[in-house]
PDB file of C-alpha atoms in Angstrom:
ATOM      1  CA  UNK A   1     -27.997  -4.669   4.812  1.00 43.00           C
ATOM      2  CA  UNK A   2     -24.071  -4.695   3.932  1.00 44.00           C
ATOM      3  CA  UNK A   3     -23.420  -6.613   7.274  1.00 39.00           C
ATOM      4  CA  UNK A   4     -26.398  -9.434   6.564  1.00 38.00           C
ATOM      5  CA  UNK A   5     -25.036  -9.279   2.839  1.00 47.00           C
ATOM      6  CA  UNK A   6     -21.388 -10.473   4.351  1.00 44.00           C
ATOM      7  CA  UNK A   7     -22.019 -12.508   6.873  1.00 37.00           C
ATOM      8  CA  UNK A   8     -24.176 -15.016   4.025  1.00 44.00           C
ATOM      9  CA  UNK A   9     -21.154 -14.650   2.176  1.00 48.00           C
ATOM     10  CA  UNK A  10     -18.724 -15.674   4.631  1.00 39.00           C
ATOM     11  CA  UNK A  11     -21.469 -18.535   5.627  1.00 40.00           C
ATOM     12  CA  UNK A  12     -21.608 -19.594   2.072  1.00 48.00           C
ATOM     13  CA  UNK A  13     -18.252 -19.647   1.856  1.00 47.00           C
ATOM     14  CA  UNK A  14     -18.066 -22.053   4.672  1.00 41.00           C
ATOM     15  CA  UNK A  15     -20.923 -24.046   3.093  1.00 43.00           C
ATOM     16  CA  UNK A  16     -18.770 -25.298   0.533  1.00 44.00           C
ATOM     17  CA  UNK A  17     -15.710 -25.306   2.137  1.00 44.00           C
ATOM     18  CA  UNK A  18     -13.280 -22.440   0.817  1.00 50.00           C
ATOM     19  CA  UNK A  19     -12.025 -19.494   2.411  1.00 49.00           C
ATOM     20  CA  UNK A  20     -12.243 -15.944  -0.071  1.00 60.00           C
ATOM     21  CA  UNK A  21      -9.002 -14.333   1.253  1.00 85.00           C
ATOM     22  CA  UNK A  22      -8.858 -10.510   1.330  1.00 92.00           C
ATOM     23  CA  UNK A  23     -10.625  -8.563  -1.476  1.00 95.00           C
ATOM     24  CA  UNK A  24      -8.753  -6.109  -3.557  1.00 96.00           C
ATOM     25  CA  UNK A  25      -8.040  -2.353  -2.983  1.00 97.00           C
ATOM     26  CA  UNK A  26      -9.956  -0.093  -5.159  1.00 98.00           C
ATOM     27  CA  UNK A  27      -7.710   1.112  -8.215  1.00 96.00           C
ATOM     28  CA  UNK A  28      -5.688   3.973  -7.610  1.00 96.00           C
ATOM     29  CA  UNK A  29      -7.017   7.327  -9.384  1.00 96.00           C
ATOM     30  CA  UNK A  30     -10.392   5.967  -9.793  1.00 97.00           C
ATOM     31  CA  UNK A  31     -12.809   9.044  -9.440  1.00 97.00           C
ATOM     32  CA  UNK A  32     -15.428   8.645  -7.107  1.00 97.00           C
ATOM     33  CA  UNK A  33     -18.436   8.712  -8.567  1.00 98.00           C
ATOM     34  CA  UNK A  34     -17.146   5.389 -10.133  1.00 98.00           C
ATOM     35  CA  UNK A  35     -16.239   3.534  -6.617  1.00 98.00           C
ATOM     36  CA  UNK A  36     -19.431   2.220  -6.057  1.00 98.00           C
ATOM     37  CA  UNK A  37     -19.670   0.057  -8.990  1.00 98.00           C
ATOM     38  CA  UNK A  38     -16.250  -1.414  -9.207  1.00 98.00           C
ATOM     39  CA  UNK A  39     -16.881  -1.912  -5.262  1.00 98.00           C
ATOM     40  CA  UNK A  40     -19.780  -4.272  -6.230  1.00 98.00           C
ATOM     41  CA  UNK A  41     -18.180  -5.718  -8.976  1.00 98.00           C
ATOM     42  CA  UNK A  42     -15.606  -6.762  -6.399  1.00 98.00           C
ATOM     43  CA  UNK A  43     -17.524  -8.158  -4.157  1.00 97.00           C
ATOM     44  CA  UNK A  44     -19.386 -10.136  -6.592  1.00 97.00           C
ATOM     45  CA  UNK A  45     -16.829 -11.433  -7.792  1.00 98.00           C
ATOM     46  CA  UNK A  46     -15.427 -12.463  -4.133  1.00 97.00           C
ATOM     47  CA  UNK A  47     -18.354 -14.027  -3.307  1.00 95.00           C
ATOM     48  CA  UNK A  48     -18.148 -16.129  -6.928  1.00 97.00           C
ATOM     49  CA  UNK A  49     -14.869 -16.946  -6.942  1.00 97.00           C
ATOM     50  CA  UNK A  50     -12.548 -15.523  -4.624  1.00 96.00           C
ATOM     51  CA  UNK A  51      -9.801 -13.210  -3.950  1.00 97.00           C
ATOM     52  CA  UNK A  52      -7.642 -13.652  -7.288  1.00 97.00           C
ATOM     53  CA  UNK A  53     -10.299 -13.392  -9.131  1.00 98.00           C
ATOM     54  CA  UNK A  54     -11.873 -10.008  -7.503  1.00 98.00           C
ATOM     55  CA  UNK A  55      -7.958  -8.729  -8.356  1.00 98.00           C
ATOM     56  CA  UNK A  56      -7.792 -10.028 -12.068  1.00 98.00           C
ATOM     57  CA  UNK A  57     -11.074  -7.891 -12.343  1.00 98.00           C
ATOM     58  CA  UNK A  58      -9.411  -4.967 -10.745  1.00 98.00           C
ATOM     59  CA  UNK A  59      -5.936  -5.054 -12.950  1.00 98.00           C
ATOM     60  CA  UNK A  60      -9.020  -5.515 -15.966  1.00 98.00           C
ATOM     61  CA  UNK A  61     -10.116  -1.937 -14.819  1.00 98.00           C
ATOM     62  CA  UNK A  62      -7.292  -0.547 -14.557  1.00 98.00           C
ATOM     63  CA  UNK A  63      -6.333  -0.395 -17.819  1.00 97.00           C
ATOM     64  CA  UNK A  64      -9.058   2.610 -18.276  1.00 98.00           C
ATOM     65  CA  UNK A  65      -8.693   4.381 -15.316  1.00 97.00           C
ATOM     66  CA  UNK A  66      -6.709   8.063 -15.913  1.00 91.00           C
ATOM     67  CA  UNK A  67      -7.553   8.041 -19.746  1.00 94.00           C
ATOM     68  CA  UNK A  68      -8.269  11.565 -20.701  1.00 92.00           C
ATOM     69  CA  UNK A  69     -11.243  10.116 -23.077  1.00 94.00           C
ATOM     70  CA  UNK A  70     -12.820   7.657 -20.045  1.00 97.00           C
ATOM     71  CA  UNK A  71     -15.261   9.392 -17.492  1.00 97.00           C
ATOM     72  CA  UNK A  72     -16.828   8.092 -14.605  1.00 98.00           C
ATOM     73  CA  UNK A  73     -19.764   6.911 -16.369  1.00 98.00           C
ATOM     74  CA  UNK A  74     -17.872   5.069 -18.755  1.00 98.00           C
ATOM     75  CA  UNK A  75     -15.724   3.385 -16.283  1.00 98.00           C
ATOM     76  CA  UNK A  76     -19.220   2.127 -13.806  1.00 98.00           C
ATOM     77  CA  UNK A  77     -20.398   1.025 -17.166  1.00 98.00           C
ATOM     78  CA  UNK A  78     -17.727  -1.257 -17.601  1.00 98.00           C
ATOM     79  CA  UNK A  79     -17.209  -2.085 -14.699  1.00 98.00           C
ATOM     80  CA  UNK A  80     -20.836  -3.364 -13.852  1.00 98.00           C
ATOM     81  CA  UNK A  81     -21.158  -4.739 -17.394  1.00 98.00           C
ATOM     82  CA  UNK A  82     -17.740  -6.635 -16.738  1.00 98.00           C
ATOM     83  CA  UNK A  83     -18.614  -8.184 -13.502  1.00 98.00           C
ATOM     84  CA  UNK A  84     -21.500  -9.540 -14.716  1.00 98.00           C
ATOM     85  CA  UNK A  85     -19.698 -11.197 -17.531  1.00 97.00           C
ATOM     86  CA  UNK A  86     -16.898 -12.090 -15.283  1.00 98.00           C
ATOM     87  CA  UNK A  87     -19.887 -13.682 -12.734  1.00 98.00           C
ATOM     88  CA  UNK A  88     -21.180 -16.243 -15.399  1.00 96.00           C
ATOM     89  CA  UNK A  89     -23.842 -18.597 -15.047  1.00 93.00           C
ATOM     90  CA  UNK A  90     -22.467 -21.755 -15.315  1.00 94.00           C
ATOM     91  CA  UNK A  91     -23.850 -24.189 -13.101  1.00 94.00           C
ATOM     92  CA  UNK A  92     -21.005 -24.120 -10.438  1.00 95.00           C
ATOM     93  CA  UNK A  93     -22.753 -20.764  -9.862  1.00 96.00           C
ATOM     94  CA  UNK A  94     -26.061 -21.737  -9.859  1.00 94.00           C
ATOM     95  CA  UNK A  95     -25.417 -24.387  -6.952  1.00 95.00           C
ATOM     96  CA  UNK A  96     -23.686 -21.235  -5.424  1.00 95.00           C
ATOM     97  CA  UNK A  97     -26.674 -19.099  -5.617  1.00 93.00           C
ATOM     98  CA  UNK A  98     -29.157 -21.745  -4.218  1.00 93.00           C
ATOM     99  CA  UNK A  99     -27.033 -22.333  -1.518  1.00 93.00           C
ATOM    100  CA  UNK A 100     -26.759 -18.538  -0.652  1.00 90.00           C
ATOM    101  CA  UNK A 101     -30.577 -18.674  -1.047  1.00 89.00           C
ATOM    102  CA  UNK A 102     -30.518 -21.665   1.936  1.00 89.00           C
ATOM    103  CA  UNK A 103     -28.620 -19.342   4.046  1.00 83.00           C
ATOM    104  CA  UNK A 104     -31.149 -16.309   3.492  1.00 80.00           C
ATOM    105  CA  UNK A 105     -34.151 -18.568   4.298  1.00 75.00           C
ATOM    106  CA  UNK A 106     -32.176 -20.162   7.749  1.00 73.00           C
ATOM    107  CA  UNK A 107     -31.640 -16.361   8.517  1.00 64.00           C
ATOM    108  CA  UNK A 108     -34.331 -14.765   7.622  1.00 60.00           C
ATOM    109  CA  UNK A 109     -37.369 -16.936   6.068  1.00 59.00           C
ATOM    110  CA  UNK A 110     -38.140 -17.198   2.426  1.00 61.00           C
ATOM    111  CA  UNK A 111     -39.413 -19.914   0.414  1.00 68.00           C
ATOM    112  CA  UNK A 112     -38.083 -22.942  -1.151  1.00 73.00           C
ATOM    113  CA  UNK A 113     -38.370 -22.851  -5.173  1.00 76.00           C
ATOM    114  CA  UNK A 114     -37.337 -25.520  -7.389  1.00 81.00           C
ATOM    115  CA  UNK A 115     -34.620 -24.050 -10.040  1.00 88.00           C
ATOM    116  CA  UNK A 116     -34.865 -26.309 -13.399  1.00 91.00           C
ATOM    117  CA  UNK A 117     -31.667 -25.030 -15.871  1.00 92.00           C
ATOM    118  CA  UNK A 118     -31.739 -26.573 -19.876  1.00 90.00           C
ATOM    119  CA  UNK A 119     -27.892 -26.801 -20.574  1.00 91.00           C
ATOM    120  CA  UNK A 120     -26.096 -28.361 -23.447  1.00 86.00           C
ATOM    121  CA  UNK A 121     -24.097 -31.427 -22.983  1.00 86.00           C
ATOM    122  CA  UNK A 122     -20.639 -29.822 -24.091  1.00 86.00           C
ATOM    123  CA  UNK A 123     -21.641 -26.942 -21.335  1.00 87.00           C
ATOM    124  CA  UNK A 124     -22.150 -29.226 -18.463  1.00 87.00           C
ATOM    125  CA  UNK A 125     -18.970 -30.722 -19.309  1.00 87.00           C
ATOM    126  CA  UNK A 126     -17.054 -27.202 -19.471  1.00 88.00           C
ATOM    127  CA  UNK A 127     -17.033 -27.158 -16.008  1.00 90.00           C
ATOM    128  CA  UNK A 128     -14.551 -29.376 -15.650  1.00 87.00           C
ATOM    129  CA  UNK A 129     -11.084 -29.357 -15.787  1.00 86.00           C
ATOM    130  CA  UNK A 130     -10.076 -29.267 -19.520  1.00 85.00           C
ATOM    131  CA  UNK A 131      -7.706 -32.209 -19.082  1.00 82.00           C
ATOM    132  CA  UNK A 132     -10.927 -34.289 -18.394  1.00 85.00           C
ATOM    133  CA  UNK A 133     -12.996 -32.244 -20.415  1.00 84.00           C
ATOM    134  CA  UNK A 134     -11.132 -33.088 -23.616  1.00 81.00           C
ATOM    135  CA  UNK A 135     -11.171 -36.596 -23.231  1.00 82.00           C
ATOM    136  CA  UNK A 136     -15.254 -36.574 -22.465  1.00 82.00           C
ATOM    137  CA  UNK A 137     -15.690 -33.634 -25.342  1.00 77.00           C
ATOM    138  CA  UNK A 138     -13.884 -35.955 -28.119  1.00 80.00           C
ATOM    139  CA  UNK A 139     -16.013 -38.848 -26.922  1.00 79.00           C
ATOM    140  CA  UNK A 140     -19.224 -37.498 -27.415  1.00 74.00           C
ATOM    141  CA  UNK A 141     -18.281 -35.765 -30.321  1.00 73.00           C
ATOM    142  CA  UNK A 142     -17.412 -38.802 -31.848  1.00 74.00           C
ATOM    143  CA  UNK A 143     -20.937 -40.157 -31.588  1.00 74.00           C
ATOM    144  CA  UNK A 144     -22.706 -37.023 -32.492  1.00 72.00           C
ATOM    145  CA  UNK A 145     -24.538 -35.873 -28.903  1.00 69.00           C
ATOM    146  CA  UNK A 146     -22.211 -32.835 -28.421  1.00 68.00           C
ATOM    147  CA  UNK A 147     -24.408 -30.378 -31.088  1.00 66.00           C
ATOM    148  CA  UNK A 148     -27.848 -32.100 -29.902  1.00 72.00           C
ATOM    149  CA  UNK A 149     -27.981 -33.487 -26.411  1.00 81.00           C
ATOM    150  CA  UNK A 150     -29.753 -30.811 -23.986  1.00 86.00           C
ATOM    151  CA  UNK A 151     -30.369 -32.059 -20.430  1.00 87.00           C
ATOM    152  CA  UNK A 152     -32.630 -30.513 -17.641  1.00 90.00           C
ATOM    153  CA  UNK A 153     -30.896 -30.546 -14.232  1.00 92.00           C
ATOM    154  CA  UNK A 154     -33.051 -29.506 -11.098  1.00 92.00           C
ATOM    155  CA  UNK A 155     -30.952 -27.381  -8.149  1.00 94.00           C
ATOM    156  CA  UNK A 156     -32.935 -28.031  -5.458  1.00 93.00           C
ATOM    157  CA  UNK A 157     -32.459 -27.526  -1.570  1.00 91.00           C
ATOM    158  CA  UNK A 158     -35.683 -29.875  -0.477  1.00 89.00           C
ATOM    159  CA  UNK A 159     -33.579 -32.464   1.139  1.00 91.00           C
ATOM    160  CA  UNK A 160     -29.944 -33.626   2.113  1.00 92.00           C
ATOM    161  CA  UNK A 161     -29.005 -35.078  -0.271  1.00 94.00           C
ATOM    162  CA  UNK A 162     -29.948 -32.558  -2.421  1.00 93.00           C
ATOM    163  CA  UNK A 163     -27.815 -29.937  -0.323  1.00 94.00           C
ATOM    164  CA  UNK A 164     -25.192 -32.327  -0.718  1.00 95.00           C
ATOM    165  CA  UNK A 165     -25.224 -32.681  -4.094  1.00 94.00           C
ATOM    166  CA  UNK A 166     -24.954 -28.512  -4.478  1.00 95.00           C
ATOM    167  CA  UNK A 167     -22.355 -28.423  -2.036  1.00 96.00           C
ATOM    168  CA  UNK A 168     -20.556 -30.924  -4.392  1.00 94.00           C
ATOM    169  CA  UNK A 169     -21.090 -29.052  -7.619  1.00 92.00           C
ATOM    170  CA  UNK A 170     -20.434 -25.729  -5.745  1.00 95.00           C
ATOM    171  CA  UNK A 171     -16.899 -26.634  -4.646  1.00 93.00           C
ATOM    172  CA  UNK A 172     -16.104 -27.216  -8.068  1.00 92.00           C
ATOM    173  CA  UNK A 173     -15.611 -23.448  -8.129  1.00 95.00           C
ATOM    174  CA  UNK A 174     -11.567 -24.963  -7.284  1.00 93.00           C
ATOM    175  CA  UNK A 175     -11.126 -26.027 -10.551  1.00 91.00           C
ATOM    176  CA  UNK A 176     -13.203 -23.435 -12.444  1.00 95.00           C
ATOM    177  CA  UNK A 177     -10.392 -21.431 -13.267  1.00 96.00           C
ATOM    178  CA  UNK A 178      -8.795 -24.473 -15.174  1.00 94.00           C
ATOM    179  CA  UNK A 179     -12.275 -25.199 -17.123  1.00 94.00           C
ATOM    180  CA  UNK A 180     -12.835 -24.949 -20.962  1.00 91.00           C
ATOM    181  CA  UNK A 181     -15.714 -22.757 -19.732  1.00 93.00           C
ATOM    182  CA  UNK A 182     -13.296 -19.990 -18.404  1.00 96.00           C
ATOM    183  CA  UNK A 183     -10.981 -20.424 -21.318  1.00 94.00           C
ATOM    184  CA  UNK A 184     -13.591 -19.095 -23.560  1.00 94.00           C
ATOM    185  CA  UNK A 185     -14.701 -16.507 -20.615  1.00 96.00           C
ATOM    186  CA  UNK A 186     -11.240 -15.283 -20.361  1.00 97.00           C
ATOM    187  CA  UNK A 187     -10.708 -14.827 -24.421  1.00 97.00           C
ATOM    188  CA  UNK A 188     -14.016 -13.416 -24.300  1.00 98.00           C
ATOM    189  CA  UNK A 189     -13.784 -10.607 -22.089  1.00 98.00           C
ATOM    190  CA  UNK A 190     -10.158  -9.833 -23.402  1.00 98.00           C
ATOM    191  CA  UNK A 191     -11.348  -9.092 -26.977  1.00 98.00           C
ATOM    192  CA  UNK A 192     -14.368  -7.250 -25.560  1.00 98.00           C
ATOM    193  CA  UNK A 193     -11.901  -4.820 -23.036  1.00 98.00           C
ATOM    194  CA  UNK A 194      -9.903  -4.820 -26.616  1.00 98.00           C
ATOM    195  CA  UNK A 195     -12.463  -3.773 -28.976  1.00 98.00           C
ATOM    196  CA  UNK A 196     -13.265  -0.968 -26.031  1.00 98.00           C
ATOM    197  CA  UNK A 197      -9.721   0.470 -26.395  1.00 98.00           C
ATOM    198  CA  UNK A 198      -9.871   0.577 -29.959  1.00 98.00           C
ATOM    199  CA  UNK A 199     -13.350   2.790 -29.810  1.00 98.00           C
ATOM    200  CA  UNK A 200     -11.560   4.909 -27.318  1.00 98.00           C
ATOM    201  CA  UNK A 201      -8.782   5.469 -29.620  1.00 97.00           C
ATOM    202  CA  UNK A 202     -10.332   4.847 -33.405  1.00 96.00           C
ATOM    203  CA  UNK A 203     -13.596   6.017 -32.914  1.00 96.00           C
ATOM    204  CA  UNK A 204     -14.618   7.608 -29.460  1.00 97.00           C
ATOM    205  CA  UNK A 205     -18.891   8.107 -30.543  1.00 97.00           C
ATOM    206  CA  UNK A 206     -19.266   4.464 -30.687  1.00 98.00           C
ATOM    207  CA  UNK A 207     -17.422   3.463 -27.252  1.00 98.00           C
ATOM    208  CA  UNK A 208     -20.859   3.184 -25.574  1.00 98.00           C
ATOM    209  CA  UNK A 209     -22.183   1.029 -28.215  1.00 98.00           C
ATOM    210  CA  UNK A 210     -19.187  -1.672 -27.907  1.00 98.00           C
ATOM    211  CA  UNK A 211     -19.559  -1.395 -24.309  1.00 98.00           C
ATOM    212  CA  UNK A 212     -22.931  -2.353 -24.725  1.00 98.00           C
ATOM    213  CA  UNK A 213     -22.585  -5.389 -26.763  1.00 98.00           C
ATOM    214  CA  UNK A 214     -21.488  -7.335 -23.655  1.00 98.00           C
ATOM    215  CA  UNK A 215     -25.582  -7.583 -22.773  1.00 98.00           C
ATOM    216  CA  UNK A 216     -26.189  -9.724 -25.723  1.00 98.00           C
ATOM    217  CA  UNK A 217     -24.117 -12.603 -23.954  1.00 97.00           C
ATOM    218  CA  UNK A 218     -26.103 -13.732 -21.087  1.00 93.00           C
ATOM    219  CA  UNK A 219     -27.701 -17.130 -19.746  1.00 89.00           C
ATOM    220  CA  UNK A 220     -26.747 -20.692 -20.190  1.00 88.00           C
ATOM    221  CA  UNK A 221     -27.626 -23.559 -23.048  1.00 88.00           C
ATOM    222  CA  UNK A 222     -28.594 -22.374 -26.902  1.00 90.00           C
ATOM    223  CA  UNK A 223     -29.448 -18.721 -25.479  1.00 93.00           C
ATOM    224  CA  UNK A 224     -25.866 -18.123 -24.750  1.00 93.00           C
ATOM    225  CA  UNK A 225     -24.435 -19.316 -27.571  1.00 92.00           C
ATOM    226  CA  UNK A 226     -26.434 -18.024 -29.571  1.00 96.00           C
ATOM    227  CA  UNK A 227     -25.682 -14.569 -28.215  1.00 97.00           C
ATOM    228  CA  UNK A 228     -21.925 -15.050 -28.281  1.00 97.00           C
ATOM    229  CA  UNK A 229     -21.666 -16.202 -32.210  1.00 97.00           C
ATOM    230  CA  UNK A 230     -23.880 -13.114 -32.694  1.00 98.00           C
ATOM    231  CA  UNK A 231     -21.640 -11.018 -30.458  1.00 98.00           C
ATOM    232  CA  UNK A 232     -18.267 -12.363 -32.694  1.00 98.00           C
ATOM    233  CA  UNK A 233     -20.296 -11.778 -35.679  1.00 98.00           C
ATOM    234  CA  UNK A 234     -20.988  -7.760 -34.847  1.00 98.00           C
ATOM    235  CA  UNK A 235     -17.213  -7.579 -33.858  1.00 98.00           C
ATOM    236  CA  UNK A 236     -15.694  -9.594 -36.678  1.00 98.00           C
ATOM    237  CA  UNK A 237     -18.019  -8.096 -39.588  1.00 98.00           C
ATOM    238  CA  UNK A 238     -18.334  -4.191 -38.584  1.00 98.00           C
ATOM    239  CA  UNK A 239     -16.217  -3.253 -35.181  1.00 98.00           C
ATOM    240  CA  UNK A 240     -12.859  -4.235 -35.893  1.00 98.00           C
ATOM    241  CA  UNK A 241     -12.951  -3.423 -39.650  1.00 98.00           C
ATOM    242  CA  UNK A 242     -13.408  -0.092 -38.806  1.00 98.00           C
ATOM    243  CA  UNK A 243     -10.544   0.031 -36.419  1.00 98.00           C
ATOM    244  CA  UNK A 244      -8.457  -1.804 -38.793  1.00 97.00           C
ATOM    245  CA  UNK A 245      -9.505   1.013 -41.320  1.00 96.00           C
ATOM    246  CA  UNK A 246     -10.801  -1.078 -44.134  1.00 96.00           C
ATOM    247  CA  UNK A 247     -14.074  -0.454 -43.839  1.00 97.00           C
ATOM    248  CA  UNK A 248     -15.096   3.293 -44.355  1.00 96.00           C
ATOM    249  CA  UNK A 249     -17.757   3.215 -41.463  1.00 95.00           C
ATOM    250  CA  UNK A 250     -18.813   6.731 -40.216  1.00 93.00           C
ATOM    251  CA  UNK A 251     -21.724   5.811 -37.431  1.00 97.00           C
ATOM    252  CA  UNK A 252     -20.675   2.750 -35.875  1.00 98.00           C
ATOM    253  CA  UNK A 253     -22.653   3.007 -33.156  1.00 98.00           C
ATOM    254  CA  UNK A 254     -25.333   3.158 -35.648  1.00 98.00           C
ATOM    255  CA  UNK A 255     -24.126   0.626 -37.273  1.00 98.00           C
ATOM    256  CA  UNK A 256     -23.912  -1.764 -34.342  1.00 98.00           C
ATOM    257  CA  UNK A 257     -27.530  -0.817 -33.411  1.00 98.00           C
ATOM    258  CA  UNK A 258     -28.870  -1.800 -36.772  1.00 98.00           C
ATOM    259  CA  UNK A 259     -27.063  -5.206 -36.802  1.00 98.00           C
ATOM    260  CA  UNK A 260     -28.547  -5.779 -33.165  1.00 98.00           C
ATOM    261  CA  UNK A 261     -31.896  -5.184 -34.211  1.00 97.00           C
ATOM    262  CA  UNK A 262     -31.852  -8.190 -36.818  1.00 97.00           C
ATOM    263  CA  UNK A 263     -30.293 -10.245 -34.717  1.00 96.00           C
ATOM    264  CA  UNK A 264     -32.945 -13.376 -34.141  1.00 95.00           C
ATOM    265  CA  UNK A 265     -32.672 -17.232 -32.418  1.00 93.00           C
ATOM    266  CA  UNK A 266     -31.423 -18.264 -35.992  1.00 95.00           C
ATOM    267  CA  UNK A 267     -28.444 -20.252 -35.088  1.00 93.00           C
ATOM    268  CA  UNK A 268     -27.927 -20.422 -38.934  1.00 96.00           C
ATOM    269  CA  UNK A 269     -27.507 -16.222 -37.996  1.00 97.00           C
ATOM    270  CA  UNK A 270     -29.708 -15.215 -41.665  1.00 97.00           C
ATOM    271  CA  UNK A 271     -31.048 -12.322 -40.657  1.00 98.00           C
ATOM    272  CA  UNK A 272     -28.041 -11.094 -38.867  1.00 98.00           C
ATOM    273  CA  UNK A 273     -25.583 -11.882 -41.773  1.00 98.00           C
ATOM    274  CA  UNK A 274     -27.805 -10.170 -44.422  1.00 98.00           C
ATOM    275  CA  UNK A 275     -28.253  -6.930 -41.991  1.00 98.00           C
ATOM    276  CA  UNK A 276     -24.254  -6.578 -41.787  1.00 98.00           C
ATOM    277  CA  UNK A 277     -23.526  -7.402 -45.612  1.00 98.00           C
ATOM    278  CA  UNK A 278     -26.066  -4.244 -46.028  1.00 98.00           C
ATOM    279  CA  UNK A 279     -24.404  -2.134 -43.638  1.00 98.00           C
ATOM    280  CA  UNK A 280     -20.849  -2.966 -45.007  1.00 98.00           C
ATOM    281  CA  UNK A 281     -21.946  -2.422 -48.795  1.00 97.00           C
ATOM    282  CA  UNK A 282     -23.551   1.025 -47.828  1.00 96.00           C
ATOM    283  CA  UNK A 283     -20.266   2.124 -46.107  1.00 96.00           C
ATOM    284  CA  UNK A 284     -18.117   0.609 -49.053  1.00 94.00           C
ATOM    285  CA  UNK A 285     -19.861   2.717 -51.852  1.00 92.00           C
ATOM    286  CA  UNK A 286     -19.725   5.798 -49.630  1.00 84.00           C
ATOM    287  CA  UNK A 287     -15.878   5.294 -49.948  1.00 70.00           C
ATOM    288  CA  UNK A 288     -13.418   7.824 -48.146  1.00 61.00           C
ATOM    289  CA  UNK A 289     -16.356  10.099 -47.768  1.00 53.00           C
ATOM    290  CA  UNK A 290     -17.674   8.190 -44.679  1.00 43.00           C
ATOM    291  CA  UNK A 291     -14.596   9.234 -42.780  1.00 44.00           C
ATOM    292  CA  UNK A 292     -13.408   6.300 -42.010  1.00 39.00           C
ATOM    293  CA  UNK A 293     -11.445   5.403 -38.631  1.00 41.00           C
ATOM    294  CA  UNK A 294      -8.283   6.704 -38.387  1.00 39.00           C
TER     295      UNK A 294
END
């Protein structure tokens, strides 16, 4: 299975024209029972983007490795949770995926399905390089389609031109790392390795909980924004008030739990707002006796 699983790699590789380089070592110190997921995380991340990338998502997991307070299950839990986010699905990666799908059914059988994808117009125009992306972003803006435009775009493999058109969207995986998308990837994931480091060090029973909150992020169009203005929401209003110790919060864990329970598709975030106002007043008239964060 690992040999069929490189060889479509390496053949998808060749289908849109880039070669992957040599993936990372494993970080040094890493115990063992944690290998297998940063292994997978690497070659995910190969496979999505290439060999600079797989490293940027080792030197990511370094930065935990040999704490005192991180175990192996912490560390596989970031490091699956980070490749995932790492691995988004923009639609660069969609073409990628039906492509490796093509190379599956030529090796193996399988049948062709029809992928449709709802995407917002400012998201289909964060794939592109943000010096072009600007330019586009401020003209649409300016005649109101950026908050209300949503187009369906099919991925299909039926025909050659189709192919092509994949093959064309999937080499645009050069310029990804210049996008607006990845900007906001990049920033993303840095606060979230962030926030991590200040449960490890602030308030170790909620670490698992912070780690966590990189599953409400996931998918493309309104579902994904959604989840990230409710992910910076959680963070801004209850995680890194605690750290900062200005908000007396003994369970944060709890705490985040609570807030993602009432977290709906409100993009007006209601629900979610009032929940966190509630949890903040109840640790605010508790005072110093909530043992706040040190």
């Amino acid at each position: 299975m690992k040999s069929v699983r490189s060889s479509l790699r390496y053949l998808l590789a060749d289908l849109i024209g880039e070669d992957e380089g040599e993936p990372p070592f494993l970080p040094v110190g890493l115990p063992d029972a944690a290998a297998p997921a940063v292994s997978e995380g690497i070659h995910l991340l190969m496979e999505y983007q290439g060999a600079g990338y797989a490293q940027l998502y080792v030197d990511r997991i370094k930065r935990f490795v040999r704490r005192s307070n991180v175990d192996a299950v912490t560390l596989s839990e970031i490091a699956q949770l980070l490749a995932a986010r790492m691995a988004y699905e923009d639609p660069i990666r969609i073409a990628q995926l039906k492509l490796l799908d093509l190379a599956t059914r030529r090796s193996g059988g399988g049948h062709e399905i029809d992928d449709l994808r709802r995407f917002r117009l400012d998201e289909l125009i964060g794939v592109l390089p943000q010096a072009l992306a600007d330019s586009l972003l401020a003209g649409f803006e300016q005649i109101g389609w950026l908050g209300r435009r949503r187009l369906t775009v099919r991925f299909s493999t039926r025909s050659r031109l189709r192919i092509r058109r994949l093959r064309l969207m999937a080499g645009l995986r050069r310029w990804r790392l210049q996008s607006v998308r990845y900007a906001e990837e990049r920033a993303w994931a840095e606060r979230w390795l962030h926030m991590i480091a200040r449960a490890l060090d602030k308030q170790p029973a909620a670490v698992h909980a912070v780690i966590a909150t990189a599953t409400m992020i996931q998918g493309q169009g309104d579902i994904y924004r959604q989840g990230l203005a409710d992910w910076h929401a959680i963070i801004d209003g209850l995680a890194k008030p605690t750290f900062d110790g200005v908000l007396p919060m003994s369970d944060l864990a709890a705490a985040i739990a609570e807030a993602r329970g009432a977290a709906m598709p409100d993009p007006r975030q209601a629900a979610l707002k009032r929940a966190i106002a509630q949890i903040r007043a109840r640790a605010l008239d508790a005072g110093p006796n909530s043992h706040a964060a040190e």
